[in-house]
Amino acid sequence: MAAVDLIGSYNYALVALSVLIAIFASYAALDLAGRVTAAGGWTRAVWLLGGASAMGTGIWSMHYIGMLAFILPIPVAYHWPTVLLSLVAAIFASVVALGVVSRPKMSAFRALAGSVLMGAGISSMHYIGMAAMRLPAVCQFNSFLVVLSVVFAVLISLAALWITFHFRDEKAGIGRKKLAGAVVMGAAIPIMHYTGMAAASFTRSGVPVDLSHAVSISTLGTAGITGVTFVVLGLALLTSWVDRRFAAQTLELQEEKLQRSEAYLAEAQRLTHTGSWAWRVAGREALHLSEEWYRIHGLHPEDGILAWDERLQRTHPEDQAKWQGAIDRAVAEKSDYEVEFRILLPDGSVKHIHTVGHPVLNASGDLVQFVGSSTDVTERKHAEEALRQAQTDLAHASRVTTMGELTAALAHEVNQPIAAAVTDANTCLRWLACNTPNVEEAREAAMRIVKDAKRAAEIIARTRLLFKKGTPERELLDVNEVIREIIVLLNGEATRYSVSIWTELAADLPQVMGDRVQLQQVMMNLIMNAIDAMKEVGGRREVAIKSQPAEDERLMVSVSDTGVGLPPQCADQIFNTFFTTKLHGTGMGLSISRSIVESHGGRLWAADNAPRGASFCFNLPTKS
């Protein structure tokens, strides 16, 4: 019996339905690609697999509706395991497509490789699906049309990838661009299918058909496939829409929180007078300057980001080298920097700025930029200056008060050389009034007068110096000399209360940089306190004053007494302002003394003295 070629025809309603399904599946692919792109971590994997399943189902459904649209004059059944295998091929092609288009960038190589894999998957789905046909006929393929269908599959896949990649972020409504892309893709995808169908020809055969695991597709089955496809794609789109809405709401909340945080940060910067900044090391280009930074510098954000030279010009000429040097060192060492400097505002006023910077390194360890803050510390500087002036005034008042208490002793100290001078003057006159004037004796008496007068003048000068009010003046000082000078002033007070003062001063002590009057005030306070502590004490009354070298290029001075010792339970309060154990004390002496020592870079402390009394010690940095 001669072989008979079978002539097939198409149900154009099903053809149109297959194209409609292709368009719907293409739109779903565009929409799902956006969700896969926006997701991350395990969520991305879920969207990728779920999206590929929905998209693959749509492509597969379009393929089978297209096959069912082809009508042969013989019964046709389908081997369902092979049909499922074709569905797997469609899902594989969808995984490849969504994986490629969801990347941040799509290079030409990635697009080409993806289109080849996707085209191979779609071609495999088509020809595996045709292999599932069970019919009493032999199927033959036109090699040229088969190759052409594969080429179409690859080219259409390439176009689909390009359209999906560029329209994946379309968000407005259903997205006109996205819809147009879906129409183009949906119209193009069937081209491959129907080219592949045209490549097949069927010849009737008398060989019995193996119908095991085969099913025939009725009109009801076609409707079922169509319905399931639309449900799957619809659910995928609905899930994508819900997720997009949720993501949009989450983004709105995050943006609202971010705006609120930025507002709080701006308010905090305004209240603390602190501006933030960032600048790139390459080219010293400013990347960010906060509103408060502009406000501190007397500028407005609308003025634009200042160039480095402009920022340098706004720095006080005397501080430019310090500012630039701190930054250059930080760049060279890739380290933090902290510097205080002054800036000149357009109106000519000066501000004090405290700035800190932190380096930012890339993955290779290269220095990329610095971030940090600048704080307006002008008010603090003015307050510190006012505090220093107040401390100076208070120290002067304390000195005057102490000197008032010492008036009697100082009068005694001055009267001694004056009385001696008067006595020597009378002696000189007697030697000169003799019948034979004794000039040699008169000369010696006159020399003693000069010596006594100088001694009185020295005491008066030192006393006037302690009464003097003025700005502290730092100079290189011999601490031993300062100690000896103050002992001369307090000798009378010590004698008045039967207190002996002895010293143990180390020779060749290095000098210190300090204010002579202030250090004399410290010594006067400590010695006066020691004398006061022994006024009511019986037995030996001694004040021991020692000077000696100390560690870390410092020297130490100690004043020890044999008095009542430190007040029990209150030893840690003796340096507090206004704390005193004296009946008529002001509680200012030790507080002022500690402030003076600390302003010189030293430390003042107290300890018990064995077997009785107390010791007050302070150290000072030396200048070798």
PDB file of N, CA and C in Angstrom, residues 89-163:
ATOM      1  N   ALA A  89      11.824  21.696  30.014  1.00  0.00           N
ATOM      2  CA  ALA A  89      12.669  22.468  29.093  1.00  0.00           C
ATOM      3  C   ALA A  89      12.230  23.923  29.047  1.00  0.00           C
ATOM      4  N   ALA A  90      10.891  24.162  29.059  1.00  0.00           N
ATOM      5  CA  ALA A  90      10.378  25.538  29.029  1.00  0.00           C
ATOM      6  C   ALA A  90      10.753  26.284  30.308  1.00  0.00           C
ATOM      7  N   ILE A  91      10.660  25.594  31.435  1.00  0.00           N
ATOM      8  CA  ILE A  91      11.022  26.236  32.703  1.00  0.00           C
ATOM      9  C   ILE A  91      12.520  26.523  32.748  1.00  0.00           C
ATOM     10  N   PHE A  92      13.345  25.599  32.207  1.00  0.00           N
ATOM     11  CA  PHE A  92      14.798  25.840  32.154  1.00  0.00           C
ATOM     12  C   PHE A  92      15.103  27.099  31.339  1.00  0.00           C
ATOM     13  N   ALA A  93      14.449  27.222  30.196  1.00  0.00           N
ATOM     14  CA  ALA A  93      14.668  28.408  29.361  1.00  0.00           C
ATOM     15  C   ALA A  93      14.253  29.669  30.118  1.00  0.00           C
ATOM     16  N   SER A  94      13.194  29.598  30.925  1.00  0.00           N
ATOM     17  CA  SER A  94      12.734  30.758  31.686  1.00  0.00           C
ATOM     18  C   SER A  94      13.709  31.107  32.807  1.00  0.00           C
ATOM     19  N   VAL A  95      14.275  30.078  33.456  1.00  0.00           N
ATOM     20  CA  VAL A  95      15.284  30.331  34.496  1.00  0.00           C
ATOM     21  C   VAL A  95      16.467  31.081  33.906  1.00  0.00           C
ATOM     22  N   VAL A  96      16.936  30.633  32.734  1.00  0.00           N
ATOM     23  CA  VAL A  96      18.054  31.301  32.067  1.00  0.00           C
ATOM     24  C   VAL A  96      17.698  32.750  31.760  1.00  0.00           C
ATOM     25  N   ALA A  97      16.493  32.958  31.227  1.00  0.00           N
ATOM     26  CA  ALA A  97      16.084  34.320  30.839  1.00  0.00           C
ATOM     27  C   ALA A  97      16.025  35.243  32.045  1.00  0.00           C
ATOM     28  N   LEU A  98      15.329  34.823  33.106  1.00  0.00           N
ATOM     29  CA  LEU A  98      15.211  35.685  34.281  1.00  0.00           C
ATOM     30  C   LEU A  98      16.551  35.877  34.977  1.00  0.00           C
ATOM     31  N   GLY A  99      17.397  34.856  34.956  1.00  0.00           N
ATOM     32  CA  GLY A  99      18.721  35.003  35.569  1.00  0.00           C
ATOM     33  C   GLY A  99      19.570  36.036  34.863  1.00  0.00           C
ATOM     34  N   VAL A 100      19.453  36.106  33.521  1.00  0.00           N
ATOM     35  CA  VAL A 100      20.260  37.057  32.747  1.00  0.00           C
ATOM     36  C   VAL A 100      19.735  38.483  32.917  1.00  0.00           C
ATOM     37  N   VAL A 101      18.416  38.657  32.779  1.00  0.00           N
ATOM     38  CA  VAL A 101      17.869  40.025  32.764  1.00  0.00           C
ATOM     39  C   VAL A 101      17.791  40.638  34.155  1.00  0.00           C
ATOM     40  N   SER A 102      17.941  39.844  35.216  1.00  0.00           N
ATOM     41  CA  SER A 102      17.845  40.411  36.569  1.00  0.00           C
ATOM     42  C   SER A 102      19.188  40.882  37.098  1.00  0.00           C
ATOM     43  N   ARG A 103      20.238  40.745  36.301  1.00  0.00           N
ATOM     44  CA  ARG A 103      21.545  41.242  36.725  1.00  0.00           C
ATOM     45  C   ARG A 103      21.605  42.763  36.594  1.00  0.00           C
ATOM     46  N   PRO A 104      22.477  43.403  37.415  1.00  0.00           N
ATOM     47  CA  PRO A 104      22.579  44.871  37.313  1.00  0.00           C
ATOM     48  C   PRO A 104      23.005  45.327  35.929  1.00  0.00           C
ATOM     49  N   LYS A 105      23.868  44.546  35.289  1.00  0.00           N
ATOM     50  CA  LYS A 105      24.326  44.887  33.948  1.00  0.00           C
ATOM     51  C   LYS A 105      24.210  43.654  33.054  1.00  0.00           C
ATOM     52  N   MET A 106      23.940  43.894  31.783  1.00  0.00           N
ATOM     53  CA  MET A 106      23.862  42.782  30.828  1.00  0.00           C
ATOM     54  C   MET A 106      24.856  43.062  29.703  1.00  0.00           C
ATOM     55  N   SER A 107      26.001  42.399  29.774  1.00  0.00           N
ATOM     56  CA  SER A 107      27.023  42.593  28.752  1.00  0.00           C
ATOM     57  C   SER A 107      26.608  41.883  27.472  1.00  0.00           C
ATOM     58  N   ALA A 108      27.292  42.202  26.384  1.00  0.00           N
ATOM     59  CA  ALA A 108      26.985  41.578  25.097  1.00  0.00           C
ATOM     60  C   ALA A 108      27.215  40.070  25.164  1.00  0.00           C
ATOM     61  N   PHE A 109      28.300  39.666  25.821  1.00  0.00           N
ATOM     62  CA  PHE A 109      28.590  38.229  25.935  1.00  0.00           C
ATOM     63  C   PHE A 109      27.502  37.519  26.740  1.00  0.00           C
ATOM     64  N   ARG A 110      27.089  38.121  27.857  1.00  0.00           N
ATOM     65  CA  ARG A 110      26.049  37.503  28.684  1.00  0.00           C
ATOM     66  C   ARG A 110      24.727  37.433  27.928  1.00  0.00           C
ATOM     67  N   ALA A 111      24.403  38.497  27.171  1.00  0.00           N
ATOM     68  CA  ALA A 111      23.164  38.494  26.397  1.00  0.00           C
ATOM     69  C   ALA A 111      23.200  37.412  25.319  1.00  0.00           C
ATOM     70  N   LEU A 112      24.351  37.279  24.643  1.00  0.00           N
ATOM     71  CA  LEU A 112      24.470  36.278  23.573  1.00  0.00           C
ATOM     72  C   LEU A 112      24.403  34.866  24.146  1.00  0.00           C
ATOM     73  N   ALA A 113      25.158  34.634  25.233  1.00  0.00           N
ATOM     74  CA  ALA A 113      25.140  33.304  25.846  1.00  0.00           C
ATOM     75  C   ALA A 113      23.751  32.969  26.371  1.00  0.00           C
ATOM     76  N   GLY A 114      23.083  33.950  26.985  1.00  0.00           N
ATOM     77  CA  GLY A 114      21.739  33.714  27.497  1.00  0.00           C
ATOM     78  C   GLY A 114      20.741  33.412  26.392  1.00  0.00           C
ATOM     79  N   SER A 115      20.870  34.135  25.275  1.00  0.00           N
ATOM     80  CA  SER A 115      19.928  33.906  24.174  1.00  0.00           C
ATOM     81  C   SER A 115      20.140  32.538  23.546  1.00  0.00           C
ATOM     82  N   VAL A 116      21.382  32.085  23.471  1.00  0.00           N
ATOM     83  CA  VAL A 116      21.661  30.744  22.922  1.00  0.00           C
ATOM     84  C   VAL A 116      21.051  29.676  23.823  1.00  0.00           C
ATOM     85  N   LEU A 117      21.269  29.805  25.149  1.00  0.00           N
ATOM     86  CA  LEU A 117      20.716  28.821  26.081  1.00  0.00           C
ATOM     87  C   LEU A 117      19.194  28.868  26.089  1.00  0.00           C
ATOM     88  N   MET A 118      18.634  30.085  26.096  1.00  0.00           N
ATOM     89  CA  MET A 118      17.180  30.215  26.109  1.00  0.00           C
ATOM     90  C   MET A 118      16.582  29.674  24.815  1.00  0.00           C
ATOM     91  N   GLY A 119      17.208  30.012  23.677  1.00  0.00           N
ATOM     92  CA  GLY A 119      16.725  29.500  22.388  1.00  0.00           C
ATOM     93  C   GLY A 119      16.812  27.990  22.315  1.00  0.00           C
ATOM     94  N   ALA A 120      17.905  27.432  22.870  1.00  0.00           N
ATOM     95  CA  ALA A 120      18.034  25.977  22.883  1.00  0.00           C
ATOM     96  C   ALA A 120      16.948  25.346  23.744  1.00  0.00           C
ATOM     97  N   GLY A 121      16.633  26.015  24.893  1.00  0.00           N
ATOM     98  CA  GLY A 121      15.585  25.477  25.753  1.00  0.00           C
ATOM     99  C   GLY A 121      14.230  25.509  25.086  1.00  0.00           C
ATOM    100  N   ILE A 122      13.917  26.616  24.415  1.00  0.00           N
ATOM    101  CA  ILE A 122      12.616  26.728  23.735  1.00  0.00           C
ATOM    102  C   ILE A 122      12.536  25.741  22.572  1.00  0.00           C
ATOM    103  N   SER A 123      13.617  25.625  21.806  1.00  0.00           N
ATOM    104  CA  SER A 123      13.638  24.657  20.690  1.00  0.00           C
ATOM    105  C   SER A 123      13.473  23.237  21.218  1.00  0.00           C
ATOM    106  N   SER A 124      14.184  22.959  22.335  1.00  0.00           N
ATOM    107  CA  SER A 124      14.058  21.617  22.921  1.00  0.00           C
ATOM    108  C   SER A 124      12.620  21.356  23.351  1.00  0.00           C
ATOM    109  N   MET A 125      11.989  22.369  23.994  1.00  0.00           N
ATOM    110  CA  MET A 125      10.601  22.225  24.414  1.00  0.00           C
ATOM    111  C   MET A 125       9.714  21.897  23.222  1.00  0.00           C
ATOM    112  N   HIS A 126       9.937  22.588  22.092  1.00  0.00           N
ATOM    113  CA  HIS A 126       9.085  22.399  20.916  1.00  0.00           C
ATOM    114  C   HIS A 126       9.239  20.996  20.347  1.00  0.00           C
ATOM    115  N   TYR A 127      10.464  20.588  20.101  1.00  0.00           N
ATOM    116  CA  TYR A 127      10.672  19.301  19.432  1.00  0.00           C
ATOM    117  C   TYR A 127      10.467  18.130  20.380  1.00  0.00           C
ATOM    118  N   ILE A 128      10.697  18.335  21.701  1.00  0.00           N
ATOM    119  CA  ILE A 128      10.326  17.281  22.656  1.00  0.00           C
ATOM    120  C   ILE A 128       8.806  17.141  22.675  1.00  0.00           C
ATOM    121  N   GLY A 129       8.107  18.307  22.632  1.00  0.00           N
ATOM    122  CA  GLY A 129       6.639  18.276  22.600  1.00  0.00           C
ATOM    123  C   GLY A 129       6.120  17.554  21.373  1.00  0.00           C
ATOM    124  N   MET A 130       6.745  17.768  20.219  1.00  0.00           N
ATOM    125  CA  MET A 130       6.293  17.077  19.009  1.00  0.00           C
ATOM    126  C   MET A 130       6.599  15.589  19.096  1.00  0.00           C
ATOM    127  N   ALA A 131       7.702  15.260  19.799  1.00  0.00           N
ATOM    128  CA  ALA A 131       8.022  13.836  19.968  1.00  0.00           C
ATOM    129  C   ALA A 131       7.017  13.130  20.842  1.00  0.00           C
ATOM    130  N   ALA A 132       6.230  13.909  21.613  1.00  0.00           N
ATOM    131  CA  ALA A 132       5.193  13.303  22.466  1.00  0.00           C
ATOM    132  C   ALA A 132       3.956  12.886  21.683  1.00  0.00           C
ATOM    133  N   MET A 133       3.863  13.266  20.391  1.00  0.00           N
ATOM    134  CA  MET A 133       2.680  12.937  19.588  1.00  0.00           C
ATOM    135  C   MET A 133       2.622  11.436  19.303  1.00  0.00           C
ATOM    136  N   ARG A 134       1.454  10.846  19.502  1.00  0.00           N
ATOM    137  CA  ARG A 134       1.208   9.431  19.187  1.00  0.00           C
ATOM    138  C   ARG A 134       0.086   9.382  18.150  1.00  0.00           C
ATOM    139  N   LEU A 135       0.441   8.977  16.892  1.00  0.00           N
ATOM    140  CA  LEU A 135      -0.511   8.975  15.793  1.00  0.00           C
ATOM    141  C   LEU A 135      -0.084   7.928  14.774  1.00  0.00           C
ATOM    142  N   PRO A 136      -1.035   7.407  13.985  1.00  0.00           N
ATOM    143  CA  PRO A 136      -0.702   6.382  12.982  1.00  0.00           C
ATOM    144  C   PRO A 136      -0.075   7.020  11.751  1.00  0.00           C
ATOM    145  N   ALA A 137       1.035   7.631  11.918  1.00  0.00           N
ATOM    146  CA  ALA A 137       1.728   8.300  10.820  1.00  0.00           C
ATOM    147  C   ALA A 137       3.195   8.466  11.186  1.00  0.00           C
ATOM    148  N   VAL A 138       3.994   8.704  10.151  1.00  0.00           N
ATOM    149  CA  VAL A 138       5.420   8.944  10.341  1.00  0.00           C
ATOM    150  C   VAL A 138       5.675  10.440  10.172  1.00  0.00           C
ATOM    151  N   CYS A 139       6.419  11.008  11.134  1.00  0.00           N
ATOM    152  CA  CYS A 139       6.724  12.451  11.092  1.00  0.00           C
ATOM    153  C   CYS A 139       8.132  12.646  10.553  1.00  0.00           C
ATOM    154  N   GLN A 140       8.269  13.476   9.540  1.00  0.00           N
ATOM    155  CA  GLN A 140       9.574  13.819   8.970  1.00  0.00           C
ATOM    156  C   GLN A 140       9.773  15.330   9.046  1.00  0.00           C
ATOM    157  N   PHE A 141      11.047  15.755   9.124  1.00  0.00           N
ATOM    158  CA  PHE A 141      11.356  17.182   9.309  1.00  0.00           C
ATOM    159  C   PHE A 141      12.191  17.697   8.153  1.00  0.00           C
ATOM    160  N   ASN A 142      11.902  18.927   7.761  1.00  0.00           N
ATOM    161  CA  ASN A 142      12.703  19.643   6.767  1.00  0.00           C
ATOM    162  C   ASN A 142      13.895  20.258   7.507  1.00  0.00           C
ATOM    163  N   SER A 143      15.108  19.800   7.165  1.00  0.00           N
ATOM    164  CA  SER A 143      16.296  20.225   7.908  1.00  0.00           C
ATOM    165  C   SER A 143      16.462  21.746   7.886  1.00  0.00           C
ATOM    166  N   PHE A 144      16.212  22.347   6.725  1.00  0.00           N
ATOM    167  CA  PHE A 144      16.394  23.791   6.620  1.00  0.00           C
ATOM    168  C   PHE A 144      15.443  24.532   7.559  1.00  0.00           C
ATOM    169  N   LEU A 145      14.185  24.106   7.564  1.00  0.00           N
ATOM    170  CA  LEU A 145      13.213  24.783   8.413  1.00  0.00           C
ATOM    171  C   LEU A 145      13.494  24.520   9.897  1.00  0.00           C
ATOM    172  N   VAL A 146      14.031  23.335  10.211  1.00  0.00           N
ATOM    173  CA  VAL A 146      14.380  23.058  11.609  1.00  0.00           C
ATOM    174  C   VAL A 146      15.481  24.006  12.075  1.00  0.00           C
ATOM    175  N   VAL A 147      16.541  24.125  11.239  1.00  0.00           N
ATOM    176  CA  VAL A 147      17.633  25.033  11.593  1.00  0.00           C
ATOM    177  C   VAL A 147      17.120  26.470  11.678  1.00  0.00           C
ATOM    178  N   LEU A 148      16.245  26.834  10.709  1.00  0.00           N
ATOM    179  CA  LEU A 148      15.699  28.192  10.715  1.00  0.00           C
ATOM    180  C   LEU A 148      14.889  28.447  11.986  1.00  0.00           C
ATOM    181  N   SER A 149      14.142  27.429  12.432  1.00  0.00           N
ATOM    182  CA  SER A 149      13.346  27.610  13.648  1.00  0.00           C
ATOM    183  C   SER A 149      14.244  27.799  14.868  1.00  0.00           C
ATOM    184  N   VAL A 150      15.381  27.076  14.901  1.00  0.00           N
ATOM    185  CA  VAL A 150      16.321  27.235  16.022  1.00  0.00           C
ATOM    186  C   VAL A 150      16.952  28.624  15.985  1.00  0.00           C
ATOM    187  N   VAL A 151      17.315  29.086  14.770  1.00  0.00           N
ATOM    188  CA  VAL A 151      17.890  30.425  14.634  1.00  0.00           C
ATOM    189  C   VAL A 151      16.876  31.470  15.097  1.00  0.00           C
ATOM    190  N   PHE A 152      15.600  31.270  14.668  1.00  0.00           N
ATOM    191  CA  PHE A 152      14.553  32.186  15.124  1.00  0.00           C
ATOM    192  C   PHE A 152      14.445  32.173  16.652  1.00  0.00           C
ATOM    193  N   ALA A 153      14.537  30.967  17.220  1.00  0.00           N
ATOM    194  CA  ALA A 153      14.435  30.854  18.681  1.00  0.00           C
ATOM    195  C   ALA A 153      15.537  31.656  19.370  1.00  0.00           C
ATOM    196  N   VAL A 154      16.766  31.566  18.840  1.00  0.00           N
ATOM    197  CA  VAL A 154      17.887  32.295  19.449  1.00  0.00           C
ATOM    198  C   VAL A 154      17.719  33.793  19.258  1.00  0.00           C
ATOM    199  N   LEU A 155      17.363  34.207  18.034  1.00  0.00           N
ATOM    200  CA  LEU A 155      17.212  35.645  17.772  1.00  0.00           C
ATOM    201  C   LEU A 155      16.050  36.236  18.567  1.00  0.00           C
ATOM    202  N   ILE A 156      14.931  35.503  18.609  1.00  0.00           N
ATOM    203  CA  ILE A 156      13.781  35.991  19.375  1.00  0.00           C
ATOM    204  C   ILE A 156      14.134  36.055  20.861  1.00  0.00           C
ATOM    205  N   SER A 157      14.915  35.069  21.332  1.00  0.00           N
ATOM    206  CA  SER A 157      15.347  35.084  22.740  1.00  0.00           C
ATOM    207  C   SER A 157      16.223  36.296  23.022  1.00  0.00           C
ATOM    208  N   LEU A 158      17.116  36.611  22.061  1.00  0.00           N
ATOM    209  CA  LEU A 158      17.987  37.777  22.241  1.00  0.00           C
ATOM    210  C   LEU A 158      17.147  39.058  22.323  1.00  0.00           C
ATOM    211  N   ALA A 159      16.169  39.170  21.423  1.00  0.00           N
ATOM    212  CA  ALA A 159      15.301  40.344  21.448  1.00  0.00           C
ATOM    213  C   ALA A 159      14.474  40.387  22.737  1.00  0.00           C
ATOM    214  N   ALA A 160      14.014  39.204  23.164  1.00  0.00           N
ATOM    215  CA  ALA A 160      13.212  39.150  24.391  1.00  0.00           C
ATOM    216  C   ALA A 160      14.044  39.562  25.596  1.00  0.00           C
ATOM    217  N   LEU A 161      15.298  39.104  25.648  1.00  0.00           N
ATOM    218  CA  LEU A 161      16.173  39.482  26.763  1.00  0.00           C
ATOM    219  C   LEU A 161      16.411  40.987  26.775  1.00  0.00           C
ATOM    220  N   TRP A 162      16.652  41.554  25.606  1.00  0.00           N
ATOM    221  CA  TRP A 162      16.908  43.003  25.530  1.00  0.00           C
ATOM    222  C   TRP A 162      15.679  43.792  25.994  1.00  0.00           C
ATOM    223  N   ILE A 163      14.489  43.383  25.480  1.00  0.00           N
ATOM    224  CA  ILE A 163      13.254  44.093  25.853  1.00  0.00           C
ATOM    225  C   ILE A 163      12.995  43.955  27.349  1.00  0.00           C
TER     226      ILE A 163
END
